[in-house]
CSV table of C-alpha atoms in Angstrom, one decimal:
chain,number,residue,atom,x,y,z
A,649,UNK,CA,44.5,-5.5,17.3
A,650,UNK,CA,44.9,-2.4,19.5
A,651,UNK,CA,44.0,-2.8,23.2
A,652,UNK,CA,42.1,0.0,24.8
A,653,UNK,CA,43.8,2.1,27.5
A,654,UNK,CA,40.9,1.6,29.9
A,655,UNK,CA,42.1,0.2,33.3
A,656,UNK,CA,41.0,-3.5,33.6
A,657,UNK,CA,41.3,-6.0,36.4
A,658,UNK,CA,39.1,-8.6,34.7
A,659,UNK,CA,40.0,-11.6,32.6
A,660,UNK,CA,37.1,-11.3,30.2
A,661,UNK,CA,37.3,-8.9,27.2
A,662,UNK,CA,34.8,-8.0,24.5
A,663,UNK,CA,35.9,-7.3,21.0
A,664,UNK,CA,34.1,-4.1,19.8
A,665,UNK,CA,34.0,-1.8,16.8
A,666,UNK,CA,33.2,1.9,17.5
A,667,UNK,CA,31.3,3.6,14.7
A,668,UNK,CA,29.5,6.9,14.1
A,669,UNK,CA,27.5,8.6,11.4
A,670,UNK,CA,28.9,12.0,12.4
A,671,UNK,CA,31.9,12.6,10.0
A,672,UNK,CA,33.3,15.2,12.4
A,673,UNK,CA,33.9,12.6,15.1
A,674,UNK,CA,34.7,9.5,13.1
A,675,UNK,CA,37.7,7.4,14.1
A,676,UNK,CA,39.7,4.9,12.1
A,677,UNK,CA,37.9,1.6,11.3
A,678,UNK,CA,39.6,-0.3,14.2
A,679,UNK,CA,38.5,-3.0,16.6
A,680,UNK,CA,39.1,-2.6,20.3
A,681,UNK,CA,39.5,-5.2,23.0
A,682,UNK,CA,37.4,-3.8,25.8
A,683,UNK,CA,37.2,-4.9,29.4
A,684,UNK,CA,33.7,-6.5,30.0
A,685,UNK,CA,32.7,-4.0,32.7
A,686,UNK,CA,33.5,-0.9,30.5
A,687,UNK,CA,31.0,1.9,31.2
A,688,UNK,CA,29.7,4.8,29.1
A,689,UNK,CA,32.1,7.2,30.9
A,690,UNK,CA,35.0,5.0,30.0
A,691,UNK,CA,33.9,4.6,26.4
A,692,UNK,CA,33.6,8.4,26.2
A,693,UNK,CA,37.2,8.8,27.5
A,694,UNK,CA,38.4,6.2,24.9
A,695,UNK,CA,36.7,8.0,22.0
A,696,UNK,CA,38.1,11.4,23.1
A,697,UNK,CA,41.6,9.9,23.5
A,698,UNK,CA,41.5,8.4,20.0
A,699,UNK,CA,40.1,11.6,18.5
A,700,UNK,CA,42.7,13.7,20.3
A,701,UNK,CA,45.6,11.6,19.0
A,702,UNK,CA,44.2,11.7,15.5
A,703,UNK,CA,44.2,15.5,15.4
A,704,UNK,CA,47.3,16.3,17.5
A,705,UNK,CA,49.4,17.0,14.5
A,706,UNK,CA,46.9,19.3,13.0
A,707,UNK,CA,46.2,21.6,16.0
A,708,UNK,CA,48.2,24.3,17.8
A,709,UNK,CA,48.2,25.4,21.4
A,710,UNK,CA,45.4,27.9,20.9
A,711,UNK,CA,43.1,25.3,19.3
A,712,UNK,CA,43.4,22.3,21.5
A,713,UNK,CA,41.0,19.4,21.1
A,714,UNK,CA,38.0,19.8,23.4
A,715,UNK,CA,36.7,16.7,25.0
A,716,UNK,CA,33.1,15.9,24.0
A,717,UNK,CA,30.3,13.9,25.8
A,718,UNK,CA,29.0,10.9,23.9
A,719,UNK,CA,26.2,8.4,24.1
A,720,UNK,CA,26.6,4.8,22.9
A,721,UNK,CA,24.1,2.5,21.3
A,722,UNK,CA,24.2,-1.3,20.9
A,723,UNK,CA,21.7,-2.8,18.4
A,724,UNK,CA,19.9,0.5,18.3
A,725,UNK,CA,19.4,0.9,22.1
A,726,UNK,CA,21.3,3.2,24.4
A,727,UNK,CA,23.9,1.7,26.7
A,728,UNK,CA,23.0,2.7,30.3
A,729,UNK,CA,24.8,-0.2,32.2
A,730,UNK,CA,28.2,-1.8,31.9
A,731,UNK,CA,28.7,-3.5,28.5
A,732,UNK,CA,28.9,-7.0,29.8
A,733,UNK,CA,25.7,-6.7,31.7
A,734,UNK,CA,23.9,-5.3,28.7
A,735,UNK,CA,25.2,-8.1,26.5
A,736,UNK,CA,24.2,-10.8,29.0
A,737,UNK,CA,20.7,-9.2,29.4
A,738,UNK,CA,20.1,-9.1,25.6
A,739,UNK,CA,21.7,-12.5,24.9
A,740,UNK,CA,24.3,-11.1,22.5
A,741,UNK,CA,27.1,-13.4,21.5
A,742,UNK,CA,30.6,-12.4,22.5
A,743,UNK,CA,32.1,-14.6,19.9
A,744,UNK,CA,31.5,-11.9,17.3
A,745,UNK,CA,32.6,-8.3,17.2
A,746,UNK,CA,30.1,-6.1,19.0
A,747,UNK,CA,29.4,-2.9,17.0
A,748,UNK,CA,28.9,0.1,19.3
A,749,UNK,CA,27.6,3.3,17.7
A,750,UNK,CA,28.4,6.6,19.4
A,751,UNK,CA,26.6,10.0,19.0
A,752,UNK,CA,27.0,13.4,20.7
A,753,UNK,CA,25.3,13.5,24.0
A,754,UNK,CA,22.6,16.1,24.0
A,755,UNK,CA,22.3,18.9,26.5
A,756,UNK,CA,19.1,19.2,28.6
A,757,UNK,CA,16.3,21.5,27.7
A,758,UNK,CA,16.9,25.0,28.9
A,759,UNK,CA,14.1,27.2,30.3
A,760,UNK,CA,13.8,30.3,28.3
A,761,UNK,CA,10.5,32.1,29.1
A,762,UNK,CA,7.5,31.8,31.3
A,763,UNK,CA,4.0,33.0,30.4
A,764,UNK,CA,1.2,33.3,32.9
A,765,UNK,CA,-2.6,33.1,32.2
A,766,UNK,CA,-5.6,33.7,34.5
A,767,UNK,CA,-6.6,30.0,34.7
A,768,UNK,CA,-5.4,26.5,33.7
A,769,UNK,CA,-3.7,26.3,30.3
A,770,UNK,CA,-5.3,23.4,28.6
A,771,UNK,CA,-3.9,23.5,25.1
A,772,UNK,CA,-1.0,25.0,23.1
A,773,UNK,CA,0.3,25.1,19.6
A,774,UNK,CA,3.0,27.3,18.2
A,775,UNK,CA,4.4,28.6,14.9
A,776,UNK,CA,7.7,30.3,14.2
A,777,UNK,CA,6.3,33.6,15.3
A,778,UNK,CA,3.2,33.0,17.5
A,779,UNK,CA,1.9,30.8,20.3
A,780,UNK,CA,-1.8,29.8,20.4
A,781,UNK,CA,-3.3,28.8,23.8
A,782,UNK,CA,-6.6,27.7,25.2
A,783,UNK,CA,-7.5,28.2,28.8
A,784,UNK,CA,-10.0,27.4,31.5
A,785,UNK,CA,-10.7,31.1,31.6
A,786,UNK,CA,-12.8,30.4,28.4
A,787,UNK,CA,-10.4,32.4,26.2
A,788,UNK,CA,-8.4,31.7,23.1
A,789,UNK,CA,-5.1,33.6,23.2
A,790,UNK,CA,-2.3,34.4,20.7
A,791,UNK,CA,1.1,35.4,22.0
A,792,UNK,CA,4.2,36.8,20.4
A,793,UNK,CA,7.2,34.5,21.1
A,794,UNK,CA,8.7,37.0,23.5
A,795,UNK,CA,5.5,38.6,25.0
A,796,UNK,CA,4.6,38.3,28.7
A,797,UNK,CA,0.9,38.8,28.0
A,798,UNK,CA,-1.3,37.6,25.1
A,799,UNK,CA,-1.4,40.1,22.2
A,800,UNK,CA,-4.7,38.8,20.9
A,801,UNK,CA,-7.8,37.4,22.8
A,802,UNK,CA,-10.7,35.4,21.4
A,803,UNK,CA,-13.9,35.6,23.5
A,804,UNK,CA,-16.6,33.3,22.3
A,805,UNK,CA,-16.8,30.2,24.5
A,806,UNK,CA,-18.9,30.2,27.6
A,807,UNK,CA,-17.0,27.4,29.3
A,808,UNK,CA,-13.3,26.2,29.5
A,809,UNK,CA,-11.5,25.9,26.3
A,810,UNK,CA,-10.1,22.3,26.0
A,811,UNK,CA,-8.2,22.3,22.7
A,812,UNK,CA,-6.8,24.7,20.1
A,813,UNK,CA,-5.1,24.3,16.7
A,814,UNK,CA,-3.9,26.4,13.9
A,815,UNK,CA,-5.5,25.6,10.6
A,816,UNK,CA,-2.9,27.3,8.6
A,817,UNK,CA,0.4,28.7,10.0
A,818,UNK,CA,0.6,32.5,9.8
A,819,UNK,CA,4.3,32.7,8.9
A,820,UNK,CA,3.8,33.5,5.3
A,821,UNK,CA,0.0,34.3,5.2
A,822,UNK,CA,-1.7,37.5,6.1
A,823,UNK,CA,-4.8,35.7,7.1
A,824,UNK,CA,-4.8,32.9,9.6
A,825,UNK,CA,-7.5,30.5,10.6
A,826,UNK,CA,-7.6,28.6,13.9
A,827,UNK,CA,-9.9,26.2,15.8
A,828,UNK,CA,-10.9,26.0,19.4
A,829,UNK,CA,-13.1,23.5,21.2
A,830,UNK,CA,-14.8,23.8,24.6
A,831,UNK,CA,-16.8,22.2,27.4
A,832,UNK,CA,-19.7,24.3,26.1
A,833,UNK,CA,-20.2,21.5,23.5
A,834,UNK,CA,-19.0,23.6,20.6
A,835,UNK,CA,-15.9,24.3,18.4
A,836,UNK,CA,-15.3,27.7,16.8
A,837,UNK,CA,-13.5,28.4,13.6
A,838,UNK,CA,-11.7,31.8,13.9
A,839,UNK,CA,-10.2,34.2,11.4
A,840,UNK,CA,-7.3,36.4,12.3
A,841,UNK,CA,-5.9,39.1,10.0
A,842,UNK,CA,-2.3,39.4,10.9
A,843,UNK,CA,-1.6,42.7,12.5
A,844,UNK,CA,-5.1,43.1,13.9
A,845,UNK,CA,-5.8,43.0,17.6
A,846,UNK,CA,-8.8,40.7,17.6
A,847,UNK,CA,-9.8,37.4,16.1
A,848,UNK,CA,-13.1,37.0,14.4
A,849,UNK,CA,-15.4,33.9,15.0
A,850,UNK,CA,-16.6,32.7,11.6
A,851,UNK,CA,-18.5,29.6,12.5
A,852,UNK,CA,-19.7,27.9,15.7
A,853,UNK,CA,-19.6,24.2,15.0
A,854,UNK,CA,-22.5,22.5,16.8
A,855,UNK,CA,-23.4,18.8,16.9
A,856,UNK,CA,-21.8,17.4,20.0
A,857,UNK,CA,-23.9,16.9,23.2
A,858,UNK,CA,-21.0,17.0,25.7
A,859,UNK,CA,-17.7,18.6,26.2
A,860,UNK,CA,-15.5,18.8,23.0
A,861,UNK,CA,-12.0,17.8,24.4
A,862,UNK,CA,-9.8,17.4,21.3
A,863,UNK,CA,-9.2,18.8,17.8
A,864,UNK,CA,-7.0,17.7,14.9
A,865,UNK,CA,-6.7,19.4,11.6
A,866,UNK,CA,-6.5,17.4,8.4
A,867,UNK,CA,-3.0,17.3,6.8
A,868,UNK,CA,-4.3,19.2,3.8
A,869,UNK,CA,-6.1,21.7,6.0
A,870,UNK,CA,-9.4,21.0,4.2
A,871,UNK,CA,-11.2,19.7,7.3
A,872,UNK,CA,-10.8,19.1,11.0
A,873,UNK,CA,-12.0,16.4,13.5
A,874,UNK,CA,-13.3,16.9,17.0
A,875,UNK,CA,-13.7,14.3,19.8
A,876,UNK,CA,-16.1,14.6,22.6
A,877,UNK,CA,-17.3,13.2,25.9
A,878,UNK,CA,-20.4,12.1,24.0
A,879,UNK,CA,-18.1,9.3,22.6
A,880,UNK,CA,-18.4,10.5,19.0
A,881,UNK,CA,-16.0,12.0,16.5
A,882,UNK,CA,-17.2,14.6,14.0
A,883,UNK,CA,-15.7,16.0,10.9
A,884,UNK,CA,-16.1,19.6,9.9
A,885,UNK,CA,-15.1,21.8,6.9
A,886,UNK,CA,-12.4,24.5,7.5
A,887,UNK,CA,-13.7,26.5,4.6
A,888,UNK,CA,-14.2,30.2,5.6
A,889,UNK,CA,-17.3,30.5,3.3
A,890,UNK,CA,-20.7,29.0,4.1
A,891,UNK,CA,-21.4,25.5,2.9
A,892,UNK,CA,-24.3,25.1,0.5
A,893,UNK,CA,-25.9,22.2,2.3
A,894,UNK,CA,-25.9,23.6,5.8
A,895,UNK,CA,-28.0,26.8,5.5
A,896,UNK,CA,-25.4,28.6,7.6
A,897,UNK,CA,-26.3,32.2,6.6
A,898,UNK,CA,-29.9,31.6,7.7
A,899,UNK,CA,-28.8,31.9,11.4
A,900,UNK,CA,-28.0,35.5,10.9
A,901,UNK,CA,-31.0,36.3,8.7
A,902,UNK,CA,-33.4,34.8,11.2
A,903,UNK,CA,-31.7,36.6,14.1
A,904,UNK,CA,-34.2,39.5,14.3
A,905,UNK,CA,-33.6,40.5,17.9
A,906,UNK,CA,-30.4,42.4,18.9
A,907,UNK,CA,-29.3,39.9,21.6
A,908,UNK,CA,-29.3,36.9,19.1
A,909,UNK,CA,-27.4,38.9,16.5
A,910,UNK,CA,-24.8,39.8,19.2
A,911,UNK,CA,-24.5,36.2,20.2
A,912,UNK,CA,-23.9,35.2,16.5
A,913,UNK,CA,-21.3,38.0,16.1
A,914,UNK,CA,-19.5,36.7,19.3
A,915,UNK,CA,-19.6,33.0,18.4
A,916,UNK,CA,-20.1,32.9,14.6
A,917,UNK,CA,-22.8,31.4,12.4
A,918,UNK,CA,-23.7,27.8,13.2
A,919,UNK,CA,-22.0,25.2,11.2
A,920,UNK,CA,-23.1,21.5,11.1
A,921,UNK,CA,-20.7,18.5,10.8
A,922,UNK,CA,-19.9,16.9,7.5
A,923,UNK,CA,-20.0,13.4,9.1
A,924,UNK,CA,-19.9,11.5,12.4
A,925,UNK,CA,-17.7,8.5,13.3
A,926,UNK,CA,-19.4,6.4,16.0
A,927,UNK,CA,-17.8,3.4,17.7
A,928,UNK,CA,-16.3,4.5,21.0
A,929,UNK,CA,-18.3,3.8,24.1
A,930,UNK,CA,-16.8,6.5,26.3
A,931,UNK,CA,-15.1,9.9,25.9
A,932,UNK,CA,-12.8,10.5,23.0
A,933,UNK,CA,-9.7,12.0,24.6
A,934,UNK,CA,-7.3,12.6,21.7
A,935,UNK,CA,-7.1,12.6,17.9
A,936,UNK,CA,-4.3,12.6,15.3
A,937,UNK,CA,-4.2,12.1,11.6
A,938,UNK,CA,-2.1,9.2,10.3
A,939,UNK,CA,-2.6,10.2,6.6
A,940,UNK,CA,-5.0,12.2,4.5
A,941,UNK,CA,-7.6,9.4,4.8
A,942,UNK,CA,-6.8,7.8,8.2
A,943,UNK,CA,-7.7,9.3,11.5
A,944,UNK,CA,-6.6,7.8,14.9
A,945,UNK,CA,-8.6,8.2,18.1
A,946,UNK,CA,-8.0,7.1,21.7
A,947,UNK,CA,-10.7,6.9,24.3
A,948,UNK,CA,-11.6,6.4,27.9
A,949,UNK,CA,-13.1,3.1,26.8
A,950,UNK,CA,-9.6,1.6,26.7
A,951,UNK,CA,-9.4,1.5,22.9
A,952,UNK,CA,-7.4,2.9,20.0
A,953,UNK,CA,-9.3,3.2,16.7
A,954,UNK,CA,-8.1,3.9,13.3
A,955,UNK,CA,-10.8,5.3,10.9
A,956,UNK,CA,-11.1,5.4,7.2
A,957,UNK,CA,-12.8,8.7,6.8
A,958,UNK,CA,-13.6,8.1,3.1
A,959,UNK,CA,-15.5,5.0,4.0
A,960,UNK,CA,-16.7,6.5,7.4
A,961,UNK,CA,-15.8,3.3,9.3
A,962,UNK,CA,-13.3,1.7,11.6
A,963,UNK,CA,-10.2,0.1,10.1
A,964,UNK,CA,-8.3,-1.0,13.1
A,965,UNK,CA,-9.1,-1.5,16.8
A,966,UNK,CA,-6.9,-2.1,19.8
A,967,UNK,CA,-8.2,-2.7,23.4
A,968,UNK,CA,-5.9,-1.8,26.2
A,969,UNK,CA,-6.1,-2.4,29.9
A,970,UNK,CA,-6.5,1.3,31.0
A,971,UNK,CA,-7.9,4.6,29.9
A,972,UNK,CA,-6.1,6.2,26.9
A,973,UNK,CA,-5.6,10.0,27.4
A,974,UNK,CA,-3.2,11.1,24.7
A,975,UNK,CA,-1.8,10.2,21.3
A,976,UNK,CA,0.6,11.6,18.7
A,977,UNK,CA,1.9,10.3,15.4
A,978,UNK,CA,5.4,10.7,13.9
A,979,UNK,CA,5.5,11.0,10.1
A,980,UNK,CA,9.3,10.4,10.3
A,981,UNK,CA,9.1,7.0,11.9
A,982,UNK,CA,5.4,6.2,11.2
A,983,UNK,CA,5.0,5.3,14.9
A,984,UNK,CA,2.1,6.2,17.2
A,985,UNK,CA,2.7,7.2,20.8
A,986,UNK,CA,0.0,6.9,23.4
A,987,UNK,CA,-0.3,8.0,27.0
A,988,UNK,CA,-2.5,6.2,29.6
A,989,UNK,CA,-3.9,6.3,33.1
A,990,UNK,CA,-1.5,3.4,34.0
A,991,UNK,CA,1.4,5.9,33.7
A,992,UNK,CA,2.9,4.2,30.7
A,993,UNK,CA,3.7,5.6,27.2
A,994,UNK,CA,3.5,3.0,24.5
A,995,UNK,CA,5.0,3.2,21.0
A,996,UNK,CA,3.0,1.4,18.3
A,997,UNK,CA,3.3,0.6,14.6
A,998,UNK,CA,-0.3,1.0,13.4
A,999,UNK,CA,0.4,-0.2,9.8
A,1000,UNK,CA,-0.2,-3.9,10.4
A,1001,UNK,CA,-3.3,-5.9,10.0
A,1002,UNK,CA,-6.1,-5.9,12.5
A,1003,UNK,CA,-5.5,-9.5,13.8
A,1004,UNK,CA,-1.8,-8.7,14.3
A,1005,UNK,CA,-2.6,-5.4,15.9
A,1006,UNK,CA,-5.1,-6.9,18.4
A,1007,UNK,CA,-2.5,-9.3,19.7
A,1008,UNK,CA,-0.3,-6.4,20.8
A,1009,UNK,CA,2.7,-7.4,18.7
A,1010,UNK,CA,2.8,-4.0,17.3
A,1011,UNK,CA,3.9,-2.4,20.6
A,1012,UNK,CA,7.5,-1.4,19.9
A,1013,UNK,CA,8.3,-0.4,23.5
A,1014,UNK,CA,7.0,1.0,26.7
A,1015,UNK,CA,8.4,4.2,28.3
A,1016,UNK,CA,8.0,4.0,32.0
A,1017,UNK,CA,9.0,6.7,34.5
A,1018,UNK,CA,6.0,8.9,35.3
A,1019,UNK,CA,4.2,8.4,38.6
A,1020,UNK,CA,0.9,10.0,37.4
A,1021,UNK,CA,-1.5,9.7,34.5
A,1022,UNK,CA,0.0,10.7,31.1
A,1023,UNK,CA,-2.0,13.7,29.9
A,1024,UNK,CA,-0.1,14.6,26.7
A,1025,UNK,CA,2.6,13.3,24.3
A,1026,UNK,CA,4.3,15.0,21.4
A,1027,UNK,CA,6.9,13.7,18.9
A,1028,UNK,CA,9.8,15.8,17.8
A,1029,UNK,CA,9.1,17.5,14.4
A,1030,UNK,CA,12.6,16.4,13.1
A,1031,UNK,CA,14.0,13.6,15.2
A,1032,UNK,CA,12.3,10.2,14.6
A,1033,UNK,CA,13.4,8.8,18.0
A,1034,UNK,CA,12.5,11.6,20.4
A,1035,UNK,CA,9.2,12.6,22.0
A,1036,UNK,CA,8.1,14.6,25.1
A,1037,UNK,CA,5.4,13.7,27.7
A,1038,UNK,CA,3.5,15.5,30.4
A,1039,UNK,CA,1.7,14.1,33.4
A,1040,UNK,CA,-0.5,14.7,36.4
A,1041,UNK,CA,2.7,14.1,38.4
A,1042,UNK,CA,3.7,17.8,37.6
A,1043,UNK,CA,6.7,16.7,35.3
A,1044,UNK,CA,7.6,16.9,31.7
A,1045,UNK,CA,9.9,14.1,30.4
A,1046,UNK,CA,11.9,14.0,27.2
A,1047,UNK,CA,12.5,10.5,25.8
A,1048,UNK,CA,14.5,8.8,23.1
A,1049,UNK,CA,12.8,5.5,22.2
A,1050,UNK,CA,16.3,3.9,22.0
A,1051,UNK,CA,16.4,4.3,25.7
A,1052,UNK,CA,13.0,3.1,26.8
A,1053,UNK,CA,13.8,2.4,30.5
A,1054,UNK,CA,15.0,5.9,31.3
A,1055,UNK,CA,14.0,9.3,30.0
A,1056,UNK,CA,16.8,11.5,28.6
A,1057,UNK,CA,15.7,14.4,30.8
A,1058,UNK,CA,13.2,15.3,33.5
A,1059,UNK,CA,12.0,18.8,33.1
A,1060,UNK,CA,10.7,20.0,36.5
A,1061,UNK,CA,9.2,23.4,36.1
A,1062,UNK,CA,5.5,23.1,36.8
A,1063,UNK,CA,4.0,23.3,40.3
A,1064,UNK,CA,0.8,21.5,39.3
A,1065,UNK,CA,-0.6,19.1,36.7
A,1066,UNK,CA,0.9,19.3,33.2
A,1067,UNK,CA,-2.0,19.5,30.8
A,1068,UNK,CA,-0.6,20.2,27.3
A,1069,UNK,CA,2.6,20.2,25.3
A,1070,UNK,CA,3.8,21.5,21.9
A,1071,UNK,CA,6.8,20.6,19.8
A,1072,UNK,CA,6.0,22.3,16.5
A,1073,UNK,CA,9.4,24.0,16.2
A,1074,UNK,CA,12.6,21.9,16.0
A,1075,UNK,CA,14.3,23.7,18.9
A,1076,UNK,CA,11.4,24.9,21.1
A,1077,UNK,CA,9.2,22.9,23.5
A,1078,UNK,CA,6.2,24.4,25.2
A,1079,UNK,CA,4.3,23.0,28.3
A,1080,UNK,CA,1.2,24.4,30.0
A,1081,UNK,CA,-0.5,23.3,33.1
A,1082,UNK,CA,-2.9,23.8,36.0
A,1083,UNK,CA,-0.4,26.2,37.7
A,1084,UNK,CA,-1.6,28.7,35.0
A,1085,UNK,CA,1.9,28.8,33.5
A,1086,UNK,CA,3.2,28.2,30.0
A,1087,UNK,CA,6.9,27.4,29.9
A,1088,UNK,CA,9.2,27.7,26.9
A,1089,UNK,CA,12.3,25.5,26.7
A,1090,UNK,CA,15.1,25.7,24.2
A,1091,UNK,CA,16.4,22.3,23.1
A,1092,UNK,CA,18.7,21.1,20.3
A,1093,UNK,CA,17.1,17.9,19.0
A,1094,UNK,CA,20.0,16.4,17.0
A,1095,UNK,CA,19.3,13.1,15.3
């Protein structure tokens, strides 16, 4: 059995096997006798030493092996302390060989661009080409990826815009549709012909009696949901044509005076909701679809609800200790992330039965580092382990759920509250806040 070259002044050793799924950095299937206090840095040196010895006969002076930085996982969790401490904390037997997986260490997100708006940036969602934002200046804006000012403005709301979402992504379509919601108690369905300098309001969705703070578009884009401070959730059609049962065209026909016609042209014809989901007792703060039939909502009433929209009723309910402010769902891992006023991010598996869910056994882990309320969370679109969070503490943190005690990176760019995040593109993260700035970060999210 080979003995590692790591200096050791301890009597205790741990037998370990180093494995990786990355063929480029795979080493021979060999066990190592490691000193108990071995650290991540020392393990990295060991892997590099073995890799270098393995390729020394195949390289020349101009192509010497370059040392790499690695992270190490034991039982699916990142190693952040000496190995013997971790093994003791987790109750792992040292009588068996400990398998240690190593992966390439990721580089921190790199700031790439800064966009500035006239007021707080409350919501953001991007495509490959464009960025959609909502602001407290009451506008909906579309930006090119490299533009310093919005290229398109939407004027229709009379109070701050709280949420925005693309209905269809404009990458391959000439016509795009998008949703915005506002403190003016409405949501607007907009149409944008790619290449034109304005967006057209098609329908003003009315039915809520208080601020509409969140929007989520159905996975098949046939409907969207809104959540409001009136504690209700409403479902709306995304169809660009009037619905037969809502008498939408009558608004315009009845608008005999010029001012009313202008108002309809600015905000769109009134559309009524398809249905209402009632059950929360306080403001609905965030929505996300779990499937084509299941919608998840979180609320200031300390609850998470999962709704069956076909039945129009609640399927699951969880009561927490504090206000829930944000949620997002990963279709890669089937896990739900929530952010709360207690400064914790919690990772849930919402697929269990109600009685199991209510006991809290479906909490997979807590991510703890923020010092302010968690305002937004977004999963990576391609990496099942990673997500990003924003907080009233002015910071953005990037997490890997295999390292729940410590974020991978702190991203300190904002000078005020972080209000929104987007991670729609694999390698780009956006954050917007009360400092009126939208930041773009480049990040390589390797699995």
